[in-house]
PDB file of C-alpha atoms in Angstrom:
ATOM      1  CA  UNK A   1      60.440  31.972   7.532  1.00 42.00           C
ATOM      2  CA  UNK A   2      64.050  29.255   6.742  1.00 50.00           C
ATOM      3  CA  UNK A   3      63.845  29.315  10.754  1.00 64.00           C
ATOM      4  CA  UNK A   4      60.249  27.571  10.881  1.00 77.00           C
ATOM      5  CA  UNK A   5      60.770  24.083  12.053  1.00 86.00           C
ATOM      6  CA  UNK A   6      58.902  20.101  10.899  1.00 88.00           C
ATOM      7  CA  UNK A   7      58.806  17.791  14.225  1.00 88.00           C
ATOM      8  CA  UNK A   8      62.029  15.648  13.139  1.00 93.00           C
ATOM      9  CA  UNK A   9      63.874  19.212  13.243  1.00 94.00           C
ATOM     10  CA  UNK A  10      62.728  19.767  16.899  1.00 93.00           C
ATOM     11  CA  UNK A  11      63.630  16.231  17.202  1.00 94.00           C
ATOM     12  CA  UNK A  12      67.329  17.223  15.338  1.00 96.00           C
ATOM     13  CA  UNK A  13      67.845  20.474  17.512  1.00 96.00           C
ATOM     14  CA  UNK A  14      66.728  18.857  20.858  1.00 95.00           C
ATOM     15  CA  UNK A  15      70.005  16.605  20.390  1.00 97.00           C
ATOM     16  CA  UNK A  16      71.756  19.737  18.804  1.00 97.00           C
ATOM     17  CA  UNK A  17      70.928  21.987  21.797  1.00 97.00           C
ATOM     18  CA  UNK A  18      71.644  18.499  24.538  1.00 96.00           C
ATOM     19  CA  UNK A  19      74.990  17.895  23.104  1.00 96.00           C
ATOM     20  CA  UNK A  20      76.261  21.289  21.517  1.00 95.00           C
ATOM     21  CA  UNK A  21      77.622  19.683  19.039  1.00 96.00           C
ATOM     22  CA  UNK A  22      77.328  16.057  17.076  1.00 97.00           C
ATOM     23  CA  UNK A  23      77.846  14.092  14.874  1.00 97.00           C
ATOM     24  CA  UNK A  24      75.276  12.446  12.329  1.00 97.00           C
ATOM     25  CA  UNK A  25      76.430   9.249  14.158  1.00 95.00           C
ATOM     26  CA  UNK A  26      75.986  11.002  17.915  1.00 96.00           C
ATOM     27  CA  UNK A  27      72.596  12.283  16.359  1.00 97.00           C
ATOM     28  CA  UNK A  28      70.745   9.168  15.299  1.00 96.00           C
ATOM     29  CA  UNK A  29      71.939   6.923  18.375  1.00 95.00           C
ATOM     30  CA  UNK A  30      70.072  10.000  20.385  1.00 95.00           C
ATOM     31  CA  UNK A  31      66.633  10.206  18.958  1.00 95.00           C
ATOM     32  CA  UNK A  32      64.126   7.799  20.455  1.00 89.00           C
ATOM     33  CA  UNK A  33      63.126   6.714  16.719  1.00 88.00           C
ATOM     34  CA  UNK A  34      65.188   4.575  14.367  1.00 88.00           C
ATOM     35  CA  UNK A  35      65.788   6.799  11.436  1.00 92.00           C
ATOM     36  CA  UNK A  36      68.344   5.608   8.640  1.00 95.00           C
ATOM     37  CA  UNK A  37      71.946   7.170   9.003  1.00 95.00           C
ATOM     38  CA  UNK A  38      71.233   9.042   5.726  1.00 96.00           C
ATOM     39  CA  UNK A  39      67.933  10.440   7.047  1.00 96.00           C
ATOM     40  CA  UNK A  40      69.484  11.872   9.962  1.00 97.00           C
ATOM     41  CA  UNK A  41      72.066  13.610   7.369  1.00 97.00           C
ATOM     42  CA  UNK A  42      69.497  14.930   5.185  1.00 97.00           C
ATOM     43  CA  UNK A  43      67.727  16.265   8.038  1.00 97.00           C
ATOM     44  CA  UNK A  44      70.699  18.075   9.292  1.00 97.00           C
ATOM     45  CA  UNK A  45      71.994  18.912   6.007  1.00 97.00           C
ATOM     46  CA  UNK A  46      68.319  21.061   5.555  1.00 96.00           C
ATOM     47  CA  UNK A  47      68.681  22.530   8.581  1.00 96.00           C
ATOM     48  CA  UNK A  48      71.715  23.933   7.407  1.00 96.00           C
ATOM     49  CA  UNK A  49      70.665  25.082   4.386  1.00 95.00           C
ATOM     50  CA  UNK A  50      68.122  26.983   6.653  1.00 93.00           C
ATOM     51  CA  UNK A  51      70.943  28.843   8.419  1.00 94.00           C
ATOM     52  CA  UNK A  52      70.064  27.320  11.873  1.00 95.00           C
ATOM     53  CA  UNK A  53      73.284  24.822  11.765  1.00 97.00           C
ATOM     54  CA  UNK A  54      76.497  24.757  11.029  1.00 97.00           C
ATOM     55  CA  UNK A  55      79.653  21.639  10.667  1.00 97.00           C
ATOM     56  CA  UNK A  56      83.364  21.717  11.136  1.00 97.00           C
ATOM     57  CA  UNK A  57      85.128  18.550   9.660  1.00 95.00           C
ATOM     58  CA  UNK A  58      86.834  16.780  11.619  1.00 93.00           C
ATOM     59  CA  UNK A  59      88.615  13.549  10.768  1.00 93.00           C
ATOM     60  CA  UNK A  60      85.974  11.652   8.036  1.00 92.00           C
ATOM     61  CA  UNK A  61      83.230  13.063  10.114  1.00 92.00           C
ATOM     62  CA  UNK A  62      81.125  16.567   9.908  1.00 96.00           C
ATOM     63  CA  UNK A  63      80.421  17.663  13.433  1.00 97.00           C
ATOM     64  CA  UNK A  64      77.385  19.700  13.133  1.00 98.00           C
ATOM     65  CA  UNK A  65      76.500  22.493  16.077  1.00 97.00           C
ATOM     66  CA  UNK A  66      73.172  24.784  16.634  1.00 96.00           C
ATOM     67  CA  UNK A  67      72.900  28.707  15.588  1.00 96.00           C
ATOM     68  CA  UNK A  68      69.573  28.437  16.189  1.00 92.00           C
ATOM     69  CA  UNK A  69      69.111  28.447  19.800  1.00 92.00           C
ATOM     70  CA  UNK A  70      66.509  26.454  22.000  1.00 92.00           C
ATOM     71  CA  UNK A  71      64.936  30.467  23.351  1.00 92.00           C
ATOM     72  CA  UNK A  72      64.265  31.956  19.768  1.00 90.00           C
ATOM     73  CA  UNK A  73      62.548  28.437  18.761  1.00 89.00           C
ATOM     74  CA  UNK A  74      61.016  27.798  21.856  1.00 88.00           C
ATOM     75  CA  UNK A  75      59.988  31.629  21.109  1.00 87.00           C
ATOM     76  CA  UNK A  76      58.735  31.164  17.456  1.00 85.00           C
ATOM     77  CA  UNK A  77      56.541  27.780  17.310  1.00 86.00           C
ATOM     78  CA  UNK A  78      54.706  29.702  21.055  1.00 88.00           C
ATOM     79  CA  UNK A  79      54.047  32.254  18.833  1.00 88.00           C
ATOM     80  CA  UNK A  80      52.788  30.388  15.813  1.00 87.00           C
ATOM     81  CA  UNK A  81      51.029  28.159  18.382  1.00 89.00           C
ATOM     82  CA  UNK A  82      49.253  31.400  19.476  1.00 92.00           C
ATOM     83  CA  UNK A  83      48.522  32.753  16.520  1.00 93.00           C
ATOM     84  CA  UNK A  84      47.103  29.594  14.739  1.00 92.00           C
ATOM     85  CA  UNK A  85      45.747  27.631  17.596  1.00 93.00           C
ATOM     86  CA  UNK A  86      44.386  30.567  20.249  1.00 93.00           C
ATOM     87  CA  UNK A  87      43.371  33.348  16.893  1.00 93.00           C
ATOM     88  CA  UNK A  88      46.867  35.249  19.004  1.00 93.00           C
ATOM     89  CA  UNK A  89      45.440  35.500  21.895  1.00 94.00           C
ATOM     90  CA  UNK A  90      48.493  35.162  24.782  1.00 89.00           C
ATOM     91  CA  UNK A  91      45.481  35.127  27.601  1.00 90.00           C
ATOM     92  CA  UNK A  92      44.204  32.214  25.654  1.00 92.00           C
ATOM     93  CA  UNK A  93      47.440  29.830  25.243  1.00 89.00           C
ATOM     94  CA  UNK A  94      48.438  30.895  28.989  1.00 87.00           C
ATOM     95  CA  UNK A  95      45.400  30.016  30.692  1.00 89.00           C
ATOM     96  CA  UNK A  96      45.604  26.692  27.823  1.00 89.00           C
ATOM     97  CA  UNK A  97      48.758  25.701  29.922  1.00 84.00           C
ATOM     98  CA  UNK A  98      48.088  26.654  33.386  1.00 86.00           C
ATOM     99  CA  UNK A  99      44.933  24.256  33.329  1.00 86.00           C
ATOM    100  CA  UNK A 100      45.804  21.504  32.020  1.00 78.00           C
ATOM    101  CA  UNK A 101      49.828  20.909  33.145  1.00 77.00           C
ATOM    102  CA  UNK A 102      50.069  19.096  36.137  1.00 83.00           C
ATOM    103  CA  UNK A 103      51.982  21.745  37.929  1.00 85.00           C
ATOM    104  CA  UNK A 104      54.345  21.610  41.033  1.00 87.00           C
ATOM    105  CA  UNK A 105      53.522  24.888  43.840  1.00 88.00           C
ATOM    106  CA  UNK A 106      56.950  26.027  43.311  1.00 92.00           C
ATOM    107  CA  UNK A 107      55.927  26.119  39.147  1.00 89.00           C
ATOM    108  CA  UNK A 108      52.912  27.978  40.867  1.00 88.00           C
ATOM    109  CA  UNK A 109      55.116  30.265  42.990  1.00 92.00           C
ATOM    110  CA  UNK A 110      57.275  30.875  40.295  1.00 93.00           C
ATOM    111  CA  UNK A 111      53.894  31.927  37.053  1.00 90.00           C
ATOM    112  CA  UNK A 112      52.698  34.048  39.771  1.00 92.00           C
ATOM    113  CA  UNK A 113      56.030  36.156  40.473  1.00 94.00           C
ATOM    114  CA  UNK A 114      56.733  36.229  36.961  1.00 92.00           C
ATOM    115  CA  UNK A 115      53.007  37.389  36.705  1.00 92.00           C
ATOM    116  CA  UNK A 116      53.168  39.943  39.255  1.00 93.00           C
ATOM    117  CA  UNK A 117      56.792  41.178  37.740  1.00 94.00           C
ATOM    118  CA  UNK A 118      55.123  41.773  34.370  1.00 92.00           C
ATOM    119  CA  UNK A 119      51.992  43.457  36.206  1.00 92.00           C
ATOM    120  CA  UNK A 120      55.068  46.152  38.109  1.00 94.00           C
ATOM    121  CA  UNK A 121      56.372  46.947  34.385  1.00 92.00           C
ATOM    122  CA  UNK A 122      52.840  47.687  33.007  1.00 91.00           C
ATOM    123  CA  UNK A 123      51.513  50.145  36.151  1.00 89.00           C
ATOM    124  CA  UNK A 124      55.630  51.987  35.728  1.00 88.00           C
ATOM    125  CA  UNK A 125      54.425  52.438  31.808  1.00 88.00           C
ATOM    126  CA  UNK A 126      50.674  53.616  32.533  1.00 85.00           C
ATOM    127  CA  UNK A 127      52.809  55.413  35.272  1.00 83.00           C
ATOM    128  CA  UNK A 128      55.529  57.423  32.930  1.00 84.00           C
ATOM    129  CA  UNK A 129      53.007  57.997  30.477  1.00 84.00           C
ATOM    130  CA  UNK A 130      50.303  59.904  32.278  1.00 83.00           C
ATOM    131  CA  UNK A 131      53.021  62.315  33.480  1.00 77.00           C
TER     132      UNK A 131
END
């Protein structure tokens, strides 16, 4: 699948998601490590070849913008993680996340609300199937 991202590609996509569009120099300036200009340009061109970013020419520079959304990338990464590390089990993935993270009481409340909502949906589906 052309939407698989390497670690470096994910770093660059995160900058584009935050800025909405950026030149190579702007992306490079926002990265934690000191990559060469040509390295950042090469990765942006790879992302463009994968259909994940596009660019428009502004003067002599190119402004790159993401085609792939943060949520779509997150779904893809979580799906791969679930399949590769947790043998396809969303329950094991969730258990790991909840037990390892330092969640605030507010975050736990939001998670509980999401789970309660999901349970209500499942209950409705089950009742509809029984009718």
